Amino acid sequence: MTQGVPVAFPTARGNAFDPPVPARESSAKEPLTRLRFTDGRLGWLATGHATARAVLTDPRFGARGENEHPAVPRAVTLAEFPAAPPGMPVRPENLEHQRYRTLLAGQFTAHRIRRLTERTEKAAGELLDAMERAGSPADLLAHYALPLPALLICELLGVPHADRERFGHDAAVWSGHGTSAEEITAAFASLGAYLHRLVELKRARPGDDVLSGLIDADPALTDEELAALAFLLLLAGHETTAHQLGLGVFALLGAPDQLAALRADRSLTDGAVEELLRYLSVVHHGPTRAARQDVDVCGTTVRAGEVVVVSLAAANRDPGRFPDPERLDVTRDATGHLAFGHGIHRCLGGQLARIALRAGLTALLDRFPGLRLAVPAAEVPLRHDAQVHGVLRLPVAW
């Protein structure tokens, strides 16, 4: 395999739903491509499905956050990563320690998943009640797609009802919907301070929630560790889920045959969720992995210390893995998609996302059989400069 001329990380998308064209072409022609980072360093871009899986499962690669050397420039509203509040982790890989992952995984019991599902379905209905009262047209992102996963996280962490509106506001602002760097930084600090207070509350009055469960499972966990784990769940389960739901509804409204099939047969819902995860893959770039030693990847040598950026979106459109991958097909078996990554660092928010997407789509389609875009599709504003791809607003009518 030839290295070719290094490419800048491709970010421009031809439309709202497809990965950047260069990344999609690379997945078929050369699934590991030489990449030039924004600071001039050289690395690799993995776009093929098999290549992505190989990198994500090979223990010779270490998980690595690239805050100091991002693959693409930061959003214009946040030139500098905000300083972490006291106790909040600075380096993302510190949160990926297997001990923490094991503790968190143990909290996702069948009982808790069932209860979260029931309460998310209830929350979806209440949000749609409020949206319907506000009247048509409405911004589905602001009224529904953003607050629904925030409420799911509130249920998961045991956030008191009186605090949920503020928590949801701060989560939305931190997720990239602030208007300035100052607003985003303030929301981050507010979330950090609140999670520390929440940990103190759960130590004093435990409940049926993940934080209380973690305290019971490992009394040695410090307040700082517990607050950091709570923040990890927020990162894993909020922003990506919100934009997956918003962009998923946008995609379905633009594919009337698929929307009609889903409306006619609700047994397709679980499969439709997996297909939307495959088709859209809202994580714009990453995860990143650094080679601990020289590694042969599909015939190409990645040298020790070099960084590989995995394009999950391109891997999920690899025609070698998914026939006719450019087509949204709610009847497709999308098993094996990489929307949540792969291997030991697979996203912990996968179960949360599935709960929110199933409940969110079902409630929305039941409530508004005539749901439609309120503006031409070309006028729906998109997020182009953030880690998570999605819509900035989704005006709908019914």
Coordinates of C-alpha atoms in Angstrom, one line a residue:
M1 CA 0.0 0.0 0.0
T2 CA 1.4 3.4 -1.0
Q3 CA 1.4 6.3 1.5
G4 CA 0.6 8.9 -1.2
V5 CA 0.4 12.6 -0.5
P6 CA -0.7 13.4 3.1
V7 CA -4.2 14.8 3.3
A8 CA -5.8 17.2 5.7
F9 CA -8.6 15.8 7.7
P10 CA -11.7 16.0 5.5
T11 CA -14.5 17.9 7.1
A12 CA -16.6 19.3 4.2
R13 CA -19.8 17.2 3.7
G14 CA -21.7 17.1 0.5
N15 CA -25.0 16.9 2.4
A16 CA -26.3 16.6 5.9
F17 CA -26.1 12.8 6.1
D18 CA -23.0 11.6 4.2
P19 CA -19.4 11.5 5.5
P20 CA -17.0 13.8 3.7
V21 CA -16.4 12.6 0.1
P22 CA -12.6 12.0 0.5
A23 CA -13.1 9.9 3.6
R24 CA -15.8 7.7 1.8
E25 CA -13.5 7.3 -1.3
S26 CA -10.6 6.3 0.9
S27 CA -12.6 3.6 2.6
A28 CA -12.9 1.7 -0.7
K29 CA -9.5 2.6 -2.3
E30 CA -7.0 2.9 0.5
P31 CA -8.5 2.3 4.0
L32 CA -5.4 3.7 5.8
T33 CA -4.4 7.1 4.4
R34 CA -1.5 9.4 5.4
L35 CA -2.9 12.4 7.3
R36 CA -1.5 15.8 8.1
F37 CA -2.7 17.3 11.3
T38 CA -3.5 21.0 11.6
D39 CA -0.1 21.6 13.4
G40 CA 1.8 20.0 10.5
R41 CA 2.4 16.6 12.2
L42 CA 1.9 13.4 10.2
G43 CA -0.5 10.6 11.2
W44 CA -3.0 8.2 9.7
L45 CA -6.7 8.2 8.8
A46 CA -8.5 4.9 9.0
T47 CA -11.6 4.7 6.9
G48 CA -12.2 1.1 6.0
H49 CA -14.4 -1.0 8.3
A50 CA -11.9 -3.8 8.8
T51 CA -9.0 -1.4 9.3
A52 CA -11.0 0.6 11.9
R53 CA -11.8 -2.6 13.8
A54 CA -8.2 -3.7 13.6
V55 CA -6.9 -0.4 15.1
L56 CA -9.5 -0.2 17.8
T57 CA -8.9 -3.7 19.0
D58 CA -5.2 -4.0 18.8
P59 CA -3.6 -3.7 22.2
R60 CA -0.5 -2.2 20.6
F61 CA -2.5 1.0 20.2
G62 CA -3.3 3.1 23.2
A63 CA -6.4 5.4 23.6
R64 CA -5.3 8.9 23.2
G65 CA -7.1 12.3 23.4
E66 CA -5.9 14.9 21.0
N67 CA -6.8 18.1 22.8
E68 CA -3.3 19.5 22.2
H69 CA -3.1 18.4 18.6
P70 CA -6.6 18.2 17.2
A71 CA -7.2 16.6 13.8
V72 CA -9.4 19.6 12.8
P73 CA -9.5 23.2 14.1
R74 CA -11.7 23.9 17.2
A75 CA -15.1 25.4 17.0
V76 CA -14.9 29.2 16.6
T77 CA -16.8 29.7 19.8
L78 CA -14.2 27.9 21.8
A79 CA -10.7 28.8 20.9
E80 CA -9.3 27.2 24.0
F81 CA -10.4 24.1 25.9
P82 CA -11.8 25.5 29.2
A83 CA -10.0 24.8 32.4
A84 CA -11.5 21.9 34.3
P85 CA -13.4 22.6 37.5
P86 CA -11.8 21.1 40.7
G87 CA -11.9 17.3 40.5
M88 CA -12.9 17.1 36.9
P89 CA -10.5 15.0 34.7
V90 CA -8.4 16.9 32.2
R91 CA -7.2 14.0 30.1
P92 CA -10.0 11.8 28.6
E93 CA -7.9 8.6 28.6
N94 CA -7.8 8.8 32.5
L95 CA -11.5 8.1 32.4
E96 CA -11.0 5.0 30.3
H97 CA -9.3 3.0 33.0
Q98 CA -10.7 -0.5 33.0
R99 CA -11.5 -0.3 36.7
Y100 CA -13.9 2.6 36.1
R101 CA -15.4 1.0 33.1
T102 CA -16.1 -2.3 35.0
L103 CA -17.7 -0.3 37.9
L104 CA -19.9 1.6 35.5
A105 CA -20.9 -1.5 33.5
G106 CA -22.0 -3.2 36.7
Q107 CA -24.6 -0.4 37.2
F108 CA -26.5 -1.1 34.0
T109 CA -28.6 -3.9 35.4
A110 CA -31.7 -5.2 33.7
H111 CA -33.8 -3.5 36.4
R112 CA -32.2 -0.1 35.9
I113 CA -32.4 -0.3 32.1
R114 CA -36.1 -1.2 32.3
R115 CA -36.8 1.7 34.7
L116 CA -34.8 4.1 32.6
T117 CA -36.7 3.1 29.5
E118 CA -40.1 3.6 31.2
R119 CA -39.1 7.0 32.5
T120 CA -37.6 8.1 29.2
E121 CA -40.8 7.2 27.5
K122 CA -42.7 9.3 30.0
A123 CA -40.3 12.2 29.6
A124 CA -40.7 12.0 25.8
G125 CA -44.4 12.3 26.1
E126 CA -44.1 15.3 28.5
L127 CA -41.7 17.1 26.1
L128 CA -44.0 16.5 23.2
D129 CA -47.0 17.8 25.3
A130 CA -45.0 21.1 25.8
M131 CA -44.0 21.3 22.2
E132 CA -47.5 20.8 21.0
R133 CA -48.8 23.5 23.4
A134 CA -46.1 25.9 22.1
G135 CA -47.6 25.3 18.6
S136 CA -46.4 24.5 15.1
P137 CA -43.8 25.1 13.8
A138 CA -41.2 24.4 16.4
D139 CA -37.5 23.7 16.7
L140 CA -37.4 19.9 17.3
L141 CA -33.7 20.1 18.5
A142 CA -34.4 22.7 21.2
H143 CA -37.8 21.3 22.3
Y144 CA -37.1 17.6 22.1
A145 CA -33.8 16.2 20.8
L146 CA -31.6 18.1 23.2
P147 CA -33.7 17.9 26.4
L148 CA -34.7 14.2 26.1
P149 CA -31.2 12.7 26.6
A150 CA -30.5 15.3 29.3
L151 CA -33.5 14.0 31.2
L152 CA -32.3 10.4 30.7
I153 CA -28.9 11.4 32.3
C154 CA -30.8 13.1 35.1
E155 CA -32.7 9.8 35.8
L156 CA -29.5 7.8 35.6
L157 CA -27.6 10.1 38.1
G158 CA -30.6 10.8 40.3
V159 CA -30.7 14.5 39.8
P160 CA -33.5 16.0 41.8
H161 CA -36.4 17.3 39.8
A162 CA -35.9 20.9 41.0
D163 CA -32.4 20.9 39.5
R164 CA -33.2 19.3 36.1
E165 CA -34.0 22.5 34.2
R166 CA -30.7 24.1 35.1
F167 CA -28.8 20.9 34.5
G168 CA -30.3 20.5 31.1
H169 CA -29.5 24.1 30.2
D170 CA -25.9 23.7 31.2
A171 CA -25.6 20.4 29.4
A172 CA -27.0 21.9 26.2
V173 CA -24.6 24.9 26.3
W174 CA -21.6 22.8 27.1
S175 CA -22.6 20.5 24.2
G176 CA -21.8 23.3 21.8
H177 CA -25.0 25.3 21.8
G178 CA -23.6 28.3 23.7
T179 CA -23.1 31.6 21.9
S180 CA -19.6 32.4 23.2
A181 CA -16.6 30.8 24.8
E182 CA -17.4 32.5 28.1
E183 CA -20.9 31.0 28.1
I184 CA -19.6 27.5 27.3
T185 CA -16.8 27.8 30.0
A186 CA -19.3 28.9 32.6
A187 CA -21.6 26.0 31.8
F188 CA -18.7 23.6 32.2
A189 CA -17.8 25.0 35.5
S190 CA -21.4 25.0 36.6
L191 CA -21.8 21.3 35.7
G192 CA -18.6 20.4 37.5
A193 CA -19.6 22.2 40.7
Y194 CA -23.1 20.7 40.6
L195 CA -21.9 17.1 40.1
H196 CA -19.7 17.5 43.2
R197 CA -22.7 18.7 45.2
L198 CA -24.7 15.8 43.8
V199 CA -22.1 13.3 45.0
E200 CA -22.3 14.8 48.5
L201 CA -26.1 14.5 48.3
K202 CA -25.9 10.8 47.3
R203 CA -23.5 10.0 50.1
A204 CA -26.0 11.5 52.6
R205 CA -29.2 10.2 51.0
P206 CA -28.6 7.3 48.6
G207 CA -31.2 6.4 46.1
D208 CA -31.9 4.0 43.2
D209 CA -29.4 5.7 40.8
V210 CA -25.9 5.1 39.3
L211 CA -24.1 7.4 41.7
S212 CA -25.6 5.7 44.7
G213 CA -24.8 2.4 43.2
L214 CA -21.2 3.3 42.6
I215 CA -20.8 4.5 46.2
D216 CA -22.2 1.2 47.4
A217 CA -20.1 -0.9 45.0
D218 CA -16.8 0.8 45.9
P219 CA -16.7 2.9 49.0
A220 CA -13.1 3.8 48.3
L221 CA -14.1 6.0 45.3
T222 CA -13.4 9.6 46.1
D223 CA -15.8 12.5 45.5
E224 CA -13.5 13.6 42.7
E225 CA -13.7 10.1 41.0
L226 CA -17.4 9.9 41.4
A227 CA -18.0 13.4 39.9
A228 CA -15.6 12.5 37.1
L229 CA -17.5 9.3 36.3
A230 CA -20.8 11.2 36.4
F231 CA -19.3 13.7 33.9
L232 CA -18.2 10.8 31.7
L233 CA -21.7 9.5 31.5
L234 CA -22.9 13.0 30.6
L235 CA -20.3 13.2 27.8
A236 CA -21.1 9.7 26.6
G237 CA -24.9 10.0 26.6
H238 CA -26.0 13.5 25.9
E239 CA -24.5 15.4 23.0
T240 CA -24.1 12.5 20.6
T241 CA -27.5 11.1 21.4
A242 CA -29.2 14.5 20.9
H243 CA -27.7 15.0 17.5
Q244 CA -28.3 11.4 16.5
L245 CA -32.0 11.9 17.3
G246 CA -32.2 15.3 15.6
L247 CA -30.3 14.2 12.5
G248 CA -32.2 10.9 12.4
V249 CA -35.5 12.6 12.3
F250 CA -34.2 14.9 9.5
A251 CA -33.0 11.9 7.5
L252 CA -36.3 10.1 7.9
L253 CA -38.3 13.1 6.8
G254 CA -36.1 13.2 3.7
A255 CA -36.8 9.5 3.0
P256 CA -40.6 9.2 2.9
D257 CA -40.5 5.6 1.8
Q258 CA -38.5 4.6 4.8
L259 CA -40.6 6.8 7.1
A260 CA -43.7 5.1 5.8
A261 CA -42.3 1.7 6.3
L262 CA -41.4 2.5 9.9
R263 CA -44.9 3.9 10.5
A264 CA -46.6 0.9 9.0
D265 CA -44.5 -1.7 11.0
R266 CA -43.3 -0.6 14.4
S267 CA -41.5 -3.9 14.8
L268 CA -38.9 -2.3 12.6
T269 CA -38.0 0.3 15.3
D270 CA -35.1 -1.4 16.9
G271 CA -33.5 -2.2 13.5
A272 CA -34.2 1.3 12.3
V273 CA -32.3 2.7 15.3
E274 CA -29.3 0.6 14.4
E275 CA -29.5 1.6 10.7
L276 CA -29.7 5.3 11.7
L277 CA -26.6 4.8 13.9
R278 CA -24.8 3.2 10.9
Y279 CA -26.0 5.6 8.3
L280 CA -25.4 8.9 10.2
S281 CA -22.5 8.1 12.7
V282 CA -22.5 11.7 14.1
V283 CA -19.0 11.6 15.6
H284 CA -17.3 13.7 13.0
H285 CA -13.7 12.6 13.7
G286 CA -12.0 10.2 16.1
P287 CA -11.5 8.2 18.1
T288 CA -7.8 8.5 18.0
R289 CA -5.2 5.8 18.8
A290 CA -1.4 6.1 19.3
A291 CA 0.9 3.2 18.4
R292 CA 2.9 2.0 21.4
Q293 CA 5.3 0.2 19.0
D294 CA 5.6 -0.3 15.2
V295 CA 2.4 -2.0 14.0
D296 CA 1.5 -3.5 10.7
V297 CA -2.0 -2.5 9.8
C298 CA -3.4 -4.1 6.7
G299 CA 0.0 -4.0 5.0
T300 CA 1.0 -0.5 6.2
T301 CA 3.5 0.1 9.0
V302 CA 2.4 2.6 11.6
R303 CA 5.5 3.7 13.5
A304 CA 5.7 3.9 17.3
G305 CA 4.2 7.2 18.5
E306 CA 2.2 7.9 15.4
V307 CA -1.5 8.7 15.8
V308 CA -4.3 7.1 13.9
V309 CA -7.6 8.9 13.6
V310 CA -10.5 6.5 12.9
S311 CA -13.4 7.8 10.8
L312 CA -16.4 5.9 12.2
A313 CA -18.6 7.6 9.7
A314 CA -16.6 6.4 6.7
A315 CA -16.2 2.9 8.2
N316 CA -19.9 2.6 8.5
R317 CA -20.3 3.4 4.8
D318 CA -17.7 0.8 3.7
P319 CA -19.2 -1.1 0.7
G320 CA -17.1 -4.1 1.6
R321 CA -19.1 -4.5 4.8
F322 CA -22.5 -3.0 4.1
P323 CA -24.0 -3.5 0.6
D324 CA -25.4 -0.3 -1.0
P325 CA -24.1 1.7 2.0
E326 CA -25.2 5.1 0.8
R327 CA -28.9 4.1 1.1
L328 CA -30.9 4.5 4.3
D329 CA -32.8 1.2 4.7
V330 CA -34.8 0.7 7.9
T331 CA -35.1 -3.0 7.1
R332 CA -31.3 -3.5 6.8
D333 CA -29.4 -5.7 9.3
A334 CA -26.9 -3.1 10.5
T335 CA -25.3 -5.4 13.0
G336 CA -21.6 -4.7 13.2
H337 CA -21.7 -0.9 12.7
L338 CA -19.1 1.1 14.6
A339 CA -21.2 4.1 15.7
F340 CA -20.0 3.5 19.3
G341 CA -16.5 2.5 18.4
H342 CA -15.2 -1.0 19.1
G343 CA -13.1 -3.0 21.5
I344 CA -12.4 -2.3 25.2
H345 CA -12.9 1.5 24.8
R346 CA -16.3 1.1 23.1
C347 CA -18.5 4.1 24.1
L348 CA -20.2 3.6 27.5
G349 CA -23.2 5.6 26.3
G350 CA -24.4 3.0 23.8
Q351 CA -27.2 1.6 25.9
L352 CA -28.3 5.1 26.9
A353 CA -28.4 6.2 23.2
R354 CA -30.5 3.3 22.2
I355 CA -33.0 3.9 25.0
A356 CA -33.4 7.6 24.0
L357 CA -33.5 6.9 20.3
R358 CA -36.1 4.1 20.6
A359 CA -38.3 6.1 23.0
G360 CA -37.8 9.4 21.1
L361 CA -38.7 8.1 17.7
T362 CA -41.7 6.0 18.8
A363 CA -43.3 8.9 20.8
L364 CA -42.6 11.4 18.0
L365 CA -44.1 9.3 15.3
D366 CA -47.1 8.4 17.4
R367 CA -47.8 12.0 18.4
F368 CA -47.4 13.7 15.0
P369 CA -48.4 11.5 12.0
G370 CA -48.2 14.5 9.8
L371 CA -44.7 15.6 10.9
R372 CA -42.8 17.5 8.2
L373 CA -40.0 20.0 7.8
A374 CA -41.1 23.6 8.2
V375 CA -38.4 24.9 5.9
P376 CA -36.7 23.5 2.8
A377 CA -34.2 20.8 3.6
A378 CA -31.4 23.0 2.3
E379 CA -32.2 25.7 4.8
V380 CA -31.7 23.4 7.9
P381 CA -28.4 24.8 9.5
L382 CA -25.7 22.2 10.2
R383 CA -22.8 21.9 12.6
H384 CA -19.6 21.9 10.6
D385 CA -17.0 22.8 13.1
A386 CA -17.6 20.5 16.1
Q387 CA -16.6 17.1 17.1
V388 CA -20.2 15.9 16.8
H389 CA -22.0 16.4 13.6
G390 CA -25.7 17.4 13.6
V391 CA -28.2 20.2 13.1
L392 CA -28.1 23.5 14.8
R393 CA -31.9 23.8 14.5
L394 CA -34.6 21.5 13.0
P395 CA -37.8 23.5 12.3
V396 CA -40.7 21.1 12.0
A397 CA -44.5 21.4 11.5
W398 CA -47.4 19.0 12.0

